[in-house]
Amino acid sequence: MQKIIPLLLICFFLYIERIYASGRTIHHHFPKVILISLDGFRYDYFDSAEKRSVNMSAFEKIKNQGVYIRRIQNEFPTLTFPSHFSMATGLHPESHGIVDNVFYDPTNNATFSSRNQSTASDSRFYDVGAEPIWVTNQFHGHKSGVTFWIGSEAKIKGQRPTHYLAPYNENITFNQRIDILMGWFEHENINLGLMYYHQPDRAGHIYGEASDEVFKAIEEINHGLDYLLTSIENRPSLSCCLNLILASDHGMTNVSSDRVIYLHDYIDPNEYTSAPKNLGHTAQSLYDKLKDKHFRLNVYLKEELPTRLFYDSSDRVGPVVVYADIGWTIIADRNSGVTLKNKGSHGYDPDYKDMSPFLMAMGPQISKNQTTELEETVRLIDIYSLICLILKLKPAPNNGSVCRIAPLVIHVSFFSRSYIYCIIIFIPFYTIPYDTL
């Protein structure tokens, strides 16, 4: 009897703990995630918005209730299609294959272009081994919903998102996209939603990085986020378990017509517009003619690229890689009639701060106040691992790091907490004789 009483007490307290915990932690068993990407939202736009007295109340709410990484490291090239597929797969562009917004694929003898709908949704360009997060999620028996994310129209590993919206239509507003996602969460039982939005990138290209139009677009996004937060709060079945991740793909910088490099000033166009399969024979010649010809032009043989760019292992990357210093633009021919109309651009070396995106998140599984110590440590490719960690998915092979992203996630275990109760309860009671109780 001396041993039975303490054991009964242990069982009783564990039962009470389980009842107490069940009301608080059921969402830990069924977490959900929304990932929203704001194209071209530079990391320091928050500081500039504050100086301009732009309404950022929804952004602030997310920051204050969750985590905010002011500046994260993104991928080369800092372009929309490569960056978004890196977010979705956790892979460098050299590994997932979307190496640019426009590139030649020697395996399929075909050219990919982000502006060509037929190629932008062609599985041949995406299904080369990379596994987007919606595919990983569905391989675990779950459902995904995607609005306009790069690669979502293509069948990858035999899968498309359970629900998806395509082709891209910028006339579908931010709030309408939220309504579509909320409908999928509420009525179709998805546990993962991805949403792409084209602002403030569009305004940044047309009007420049710090234009009034950029911050007008940001304020409109803030209204949309407020609508999202209200939509979540009004749905108790979601507010208890839905985690919001907000990120951008790259930054933005100003360009001008007096900072242009004309390639044909240095090379004959026939040397690089010939059949791509013959480029290898002229690679050294192209390199020699371009190297050190312009002080703002970076020229590399592919195998000599800086390793930090992770850009030399794909056959979709040409044998000679040329890119400009930040703020400069490469145009083929000064006599072509092509003029620089945009005031903002990106695609430059990710080490330039102006190319940097941000990351913030909030929700039941998200930590709080993890900011300064993670700045510039977390990478864009870690977002895939973050989602896997929250949704308890086994990730596909990727270039991200769980260690870098783990501090953003709360780890709650019923058994570890119960074990502590066992120790606390068992020690004092087990040694007390029955007749003294």
XYZ file of C-alpha atoms in Angstrom:
437
model
C 0.000 0.000 0.000
C 2.929 2.294 0.747
C 3.866 2.228 -2.958
C 0.367 2.266 -4.422
C -0.669 5.644 -2.954
C 2.203 7.612 -4.517
C 1.659 5.926 -7.867
C -2.031 6.780 -7.764
C -1.145 10.368 -6.964
C 1.240 10.466 -9.886
C -1.466 9.186 -12.219
C -3.916 11.713 -10.812
C -1.586 14.666 -11.348
C -0.678 13.500 -14.818
C -4.368 13.250 -15.632
C -4.957 16.786 -14.334
C -1.957 18.016 -16.319
C -3.289 16.394 -19.446
C -6.708 18.001 -19.019
C -5.051 21.359 -18.374
C -2.701 20.991 -21.303
C -5.262 19.743 -23.780
C -7.017 23.077 -23.908
C -3.761 24.891 -24.592
C -1.742 22.551 -26.723
C -4.108 20.849 -29.127
C -2.879 23.291 -31.759
C 0.612 21.871 -31.352
C -0.690 18.611 -32.804
C -2.371 20.232 -35.804
C -0.340 23.302 -36.781
C -1.025 25.222 -39.990
C 1.096 27.701 -41.941
C 0.550 30.613 -44.316
C 3.625 31.869 -46.173
C 3.202 35.246 -47.884
C 5.878 36.731 -50.128
C 5.962 40.463 -50.847
C 7.985 40.869 -54.018
C 10.788 43.433 -53.833
C 10.173 44.466 -50.208
C 13.643 45.630 -49.200
C 14.730 44.905 -45.646
C 15.022 48.573 -44.598
C 11.652 49.720 -45.947
C 10.345 49.420 -42.386
C 12.742 52.131 -41.216
C 11.881 54.386 -44.149
C 8.149 53.841 -43.634
C 8.442 54.920 -40.009
C 10.222 58.130 -41.022
C 7.461 58.834 -43.538
C 4.722 58.128 -40.960
C 3.331 55.324 -43.112
C 0.707 53.227 -41.336
C 2.491 49.960 -40.500
C 0.216 48.821 -37.668
C -0.335 45.286 -38.988
C 3.371 44.774 -39.617
C 4.066 46.038 -36.091
C 1.530 43.641 -34.615
C 3.229 40.701 -36.301
C 6.665 41.903 -35.151
C 5.534 42.453 -31.564
C 3.729 39.129 -31.239
C 6.300 37.003 -33.016
C 9.758 37.179 -34.523
C 11.337 39.700 -36.849
C 14.596 39.161 -38.700
C 15.408 42.563 -40.142
C 17.780 41.329 -42.827
C 18.211 37.799 -44.140
C 20.658 36.498 -46.736
C 19.191 35.665 -50.109
C 20.349 33.846 -53.228
C 22.169 34.722 -56.420
C 20.824 36.019 -58.688
C 18.512 38.204 -56.613
C 15.607 37.762 -59.014
C 11.969 36.822 -58.506
C 11.799 33.346 -60.035
C 15.043 31.888 -58.626
C 14.402 33.404 -55.191
C 10.836 32.155 -54.879
C 11.747 28.639 -55.901
C 14.577 28.746 -53.354
C 12.059 29.725 -50.675
C 9.790 26.869 -51.713
C 12.493 24.184 -51.937
C 15.258 25.261 -49.555
C 17.734 24.902 -52.420
C 20.206 27.212 -54.114
C 19.238 28.037 -57.729
C 22.121 25.880 -58.986
C 20.410 22.941 -57.245
C 16.736 23.556 -58.035
C 17.375 24.590 -61.644
C 15.542 27.925 -61.923
C 18.815 29.789 -62.324
C 17.418 33.040 -63.736
C 14.217 34.649 -64.944
C 15.409 33.673 -68.440
C 17.809 30.797 -69.170
C 18.642 28.092 -71.683
C 18.216 24.440 -70.692
C 20.638 22.295 -72.721
C 19.038 19.026 -71.604
C 15.699 19.922 -73.176
C 17.126 22.298 -75.799
C 14.589 24.863 -74.626
C 14.590 28.387 -73.231
C 12.759 29.293 -70.045
C 11.277 32.767 -69.687
C 9.301 34.137 -66.766
C 7.357 36.248 -69.261
C 6.264 33.244 -71.318
C 3.335 31.511 -69.639
C 3.865 28.248 -71.506
C 7.444 27.872 -70.260
C 6.842 29.388 -66.827
C 4.495 26.472 -66.081
C 6.427 23.761 -67.963
C 7.336 20.853 -65.669
C 10.534 20.137 -67.605
C 12.140 23.196 -66.057
C 11.026 22.507 -62.465
C 10.875 18.740 -62.083
C 14.609 18.059 -61.918
C 14.863 16.742 -58.367
C 13.820 19.721 -56.271
C 10.841 19.245 -53.957
C 8.705 22.315 -53.179
C 7.167 22.558 -49.735
C 3.659 21.837 -51.048
C 4.902 18.524 -52.485
C 6.627 17.632 -49.204
C 3.430 18.493 -47.351
C 1.267 16.366 -49.626
C 3.661 13.416 -49.430
C 2.828 13.447 -45.704
C -0.883 13.105 -46.480
C -1.813 16.780 -46.058
C -3.430 19.339 -48.371
C -1.879 22.522 -49.738
C -3.283 25.699 -51.272
C -1.172 28.049 -53.403
C -2.025 31.388 -54.985
C 0.356 32.366 -57.786
C 3.606 30.985 -56.357
C 6.383 30.335 -58.854
C 6.347 26.678 -59.904
C 2.902 25.881 -58.532
C 1.372 25.318 -61.974
C 3.935 22.676 -62.896
C 3.614 19.024 -61.974
C 6.592 18.178 -59.779
C 7.251 14.621 -58.596
C 3.783 13.804 -59.874
C 2.163 16.497 -57.728
C 0.565 19.881 -58.110
C -0.789 21.766 -55.088
C -4.098 20.325 -53.904
C -5.610 23.723 -54.689
C -3.907 26.431 -56.706
C -4.682 29.654 -58.519
C -3.146 30.234 -61.962
C -2.147 31.797 -64.301
C -0.968 34.956 -62.616
C -3.500 37.787 -62.503
C -2.420 40.927 -60.688
C -5.983 42.244 -60.825
C -6.879 39.800 -58.061
C -6.346 41.993 -55.024
C -4.429 41.194 -51.862
C -7.674 40.830 -49.900
C -9.208 38.571 -52.538
C -6.178 36.302 -52.349
C -6.573 36.188 -48.574
C -10.245 35.247 -48.970
C -9.289 32.399 -51.291
C -6.704 31.069 -48.832
C -9.056 31.405 -45.861
C -11.692 29.502 -47.786
C -9.263 26.678 -48.445
C -8.231 26.527 -44.783
C -11.812 26.623 -43.567
C -13.609 24.455 -46.101
C -10.953 22.326 -47.819
C -8.892 21.492 -44.712
C -5.532 22.579 -46.069
C -2.737 22.925 -43.524
C -0.371 24.899 -45.768
C -1.051 28.018 -47.812
C 1.348 30.028 -49.964
C 0.598 33.442 -51.432
C 2.621 35.674 -53.751
C 2.011 39.406 -54.152
C 3.737 41.571 -56.763
C 4.092 44.748 -54.696
C 6.109 46.771 -53.805
C 8.330 45.355 -56.580
C 6.158 46.798 -59.342
C 6.232 50.293 -57.884
C 9.963 50.053 -57.162
C 10.797 49.199 -60.767
C 8.708 51.967 -62.280
C 9.232 54.801 -59.812
C 12.409 53.926 -57.906
C 13.383 52.355 -54.611
C 12.302 55.183 -52.282
C 9.435 56.648 -54.284
C 6.122 57.743 -52.806
C 4.498 55.026 -54.897
C 6.524 52.317 -53.143
C 5.333 53.431 -49.725
C 1.775 53.829 -50.948
C 1.942 50.183 -52.051
C 3.384 49.205 -48.659
C 0.581 50.997 -46.830
C -1.957 49.140 -48.977
C -0.231 45.872 -48.071
C -0.504 46.858 -44.407
C -4.269 47.225 -44.848
C -4.314 43.776 -46.455
C -2.375 42.263 -43.563
C -4.772 43.866 -41.107
C -7.590 42.218 -43.048
C -5.745 38.883 -42.805
C -5.150 39.173 -39.051
C -8.805 40.044 -38.490
C -9.857 37.105 -40.671
C -7.728 34.760 -38.568
C -8.969 36.195 -35.251
C -12.577 35.746 -36.379
C -11.983 32.042 -36.985
C -11.246 30.327 -33.635
C -10.539 27.059 -35.408
C -7.644 28.797 -37.176
C -6.446 31.332 -34.623
C -5.436 28.513 -32.262
C -3.140 26.823 -34.774
C -2.351 29.064 -37.753
C 1.194 30.414 -38.090
C 1.905 33.333 -40.415
C 5.277 33.702 -42.142
C 5.898 36.948 -44.005
C 8.941 37.377 -46.232
C 10.310 39.026 -49.340
C 12.406 37.586 -52.137
C 14.892 40.405 -52.694
C 15.419 44.129 -52.353
C 15.544 47.017 -54.809
C 17.995 49.735 -55.845
C 17.890 52.747 -58.140
C 19.251 52.634 -61.684
C 19.722 55.374 -64.260
C 20.499 55.840 -67.949
C 23.970 57.188 -67.167
C 24.960 53.879 -65.550
C 24.672 51.483 -68.488
C 27.171 48.940 -69.836
C 26.788 48.054 -73.537
C 28.101 44.545 -74.202
C 28.513 45.023 -77.938
C 31.096 47.682 -77.306
C 33.399 44.786 -76.402
C 32.175 41.631 -78.147
C 30.574 40.519 -81.401
C 26.956 39.418 -80.786
C 27.502 36.378 -83.018
C 29.906 35.022 -80.427
C 27.188 34.440 -77.880
C 23.962 34.326 -79.913
C 25.079 31.229 -81.821
C 23.682 27.804 -80.931
C 24.083 27.389 -77.165
C 25.755 24.002 -77.584
C 28.687 25.750 -79.264
C 29.219 28.281 -76.503
C 31.846 26.162 -74.804
C 34.204 26.642 -77.740
C 34.052 30.428 -77.419
C 33.864 30.718 -73.631
C 37.521 31.595 -73.154
C 37.365 34.062 -76.037
C 34.298 35.775 -74.574
C 35.906 35.882 -71.169
C 39.112 37.414 -72.509
C 37.237 40.098 -74.440
C 35.047 41.126 -71.494
C 37.364 40.728 -68.527
C 38.521 44.080 -67.116
C 36.913 46.011 -69.974
C 34.532 47.932 -67.717
C 35.188 48.718 -64.088
C 31.551 47.972 -63.141
C 31.307 44.669 -65.011
C 31.992 41.376 -63.217
C 33.135 38.610 -65.566
C 33.801 34.999 -64.546
C 34.278 31.635 -66.115
C 31.595 29.561 -64.435
C 34.058 27.332 -62.620
C 35.817 30.395 -61.181
C 32.739 32.028 -59.652
C 32.989 32.889 -55.943
C 31.852 29.821 -54.011
C 29.601 31.992 -51.801
C 27.298 32.476 -54.820
C 26.525 28.723 -55.118
C 26.093 29.097 -58.854
C 28.597 26.887 -60.653
C 27.132 23.370 -60.632
C 24.142 23.674 -62.990
C 24.384 23.048 -66.719
C 21.757 25.768 -67.092
C 24.346 28.358 -66.084
C 26.398 29.417 -69.106
C 30.174 28.945 -69.270
C 30.710 32.702 -68.861
C 28.795 34.567 -66.150
C 28.540 38.341 -66.417
C 26.814 40.665 -63.968
C 27.000 44.363 -63.135
C 27.823 46.165 -59.923
C 24.824 47.431 -58.022
C 23.025 50.326 -59.698
C 24.401 49.512 -63.144
C 22.494 47.952 -66.045
C 23.736 45.727 -68.867
C 22.211 46.350 -72.304
C 23.360 44.481 -75.406
C 23.630 47.226 -78.023
C 23.651 51.001 -77.645
C 22.139 51.276 -81.158
C 19.320 48.800 -80.572
C 16.824 51.439 -79.527
C 16.454 49.786 -76.128
C 16.285 52.450 -73.436
C 16.303 52.191 -69.676
C 12.781 53.131 -68.639
C 12.688 51.685 -65.137
C 14.080 53.609 -62.186
C 14.601 50.580 -59.953
C 16.120 47.131 -60.395
C 17.571 44.068 -58.657
C 19.380 40.839 -59.520
C 22.749 41.938 -58.173
C 25.197 40.233 -55.821
C 23.286 39.250 -52.645
C 26.036 40.731 -50.478
C 24.789 44.214 -51.358
C 22.475 45.274 -48.545
C 19.998 46.833 -50.982
C 19.314 43.324 -52.294
C 18.384 41.956 -48.876
C 14.909 40.693 -47.919
C 13.341 40.394 -44.460
C 11.522 37.701 -42.502
C 8.871 37.899 -39.799
C 6.467 35.377 -38.317
C 3.850 34.974 -35.622
C 1.632 32.187 -34.364
C 1.213 29.467 -31.734
C 4.417 27.689 -32.752
C 6.487 30.860 -33.187
C 8.868 32.247 -30.571
C 8.903 35.894 -29.549
C 11.614 38.554 -29.600
C 14.122 36.545 -31.642
C 15.560 39.375 -33.721
C 19.005 40.932 -33.440
C 21.039 37.795 -32.814
C 19.665 36.128 -35.952
C 20.052 39.062 -38.350
C 22.130 38.147 -41.419
C 22.429 34.579 -40.068
C 19.133 33.216 -41.373
C 18.980 32.628 -45.128
C 16.118 32.669 -47.599
C 16.594 28.932 -48.132
C 15.882 28.301 -44.427
C 12.185 29.121 -44.880
C 11.579 25.609 -46.252
C 13.080 24.105 -43.081
C 11.066 26.509 -40.922
C 7.803 25.301 -42.430
C 8.855 21.654 -42.100
C 9.684 22.261 -38.444
C 6.325 23.883 -37.715
C 4.276 21.297 -39.620
C 6.426 18.396 -38.373
C 7.332 17.282 -41.879
C 10.383 15.277 -42.829
C 12.201 17.629 -45.205
C 13.552 16.632 -48.581
C 17.306 17.130 -49.073
C 17.982 20.866 -49.092
C 20.653 23.518 -48.586
C 18.960 25.187 -45.621
C 19.721 24.730 -41.943
C 17.376 23.635 -39.180
C 19.932 24.903 -36.659
C 19.750 28.433 -38.050
C 15.973 28.497 -38.020
C 15.176 26.456 -34.876
C 15.254 29.445 -32.454
C 12.193 30.816 -34.243
C 10.045 27.853 -33.218
C 8.603 26.958 -29.821
C 9.227 23.325 -28.924
C 6.513 22.078 -26.551
C 6.388 18.466 -25.448
C 3.657 17.112 -23.191
C 5.851 14.204 -22.171
C 8.797 16.342 -21.123
C 6.530 18.498 -18.956
C 4.832 15.422 -17.484
C 8.198 13.896 -16.711
C 9.018 16.933 -14.587
C 5.754 16.439 -12.683
C 6.699 12.812 -12.101
C 9.993 13.819 -10.513
C 8.441 16.536 -8.366
C 5.589 14.349 -7.140
C 7.358 11.040 -6.844
C 10.317 12.037 -4.675
C 8.463 13.463 -1.657
C 5.616 10.955 -1.585
C 7.420 7.736 -2.290
C 9.402 7.923 0.954
C 6.508 8.840 3.252
C 5.015 5.849 5.081
C 1.323 5.265 4.489
C 0.384 5.550 8.165
C 1.668 9.146 8.329
C -0.702 10.368 5.603
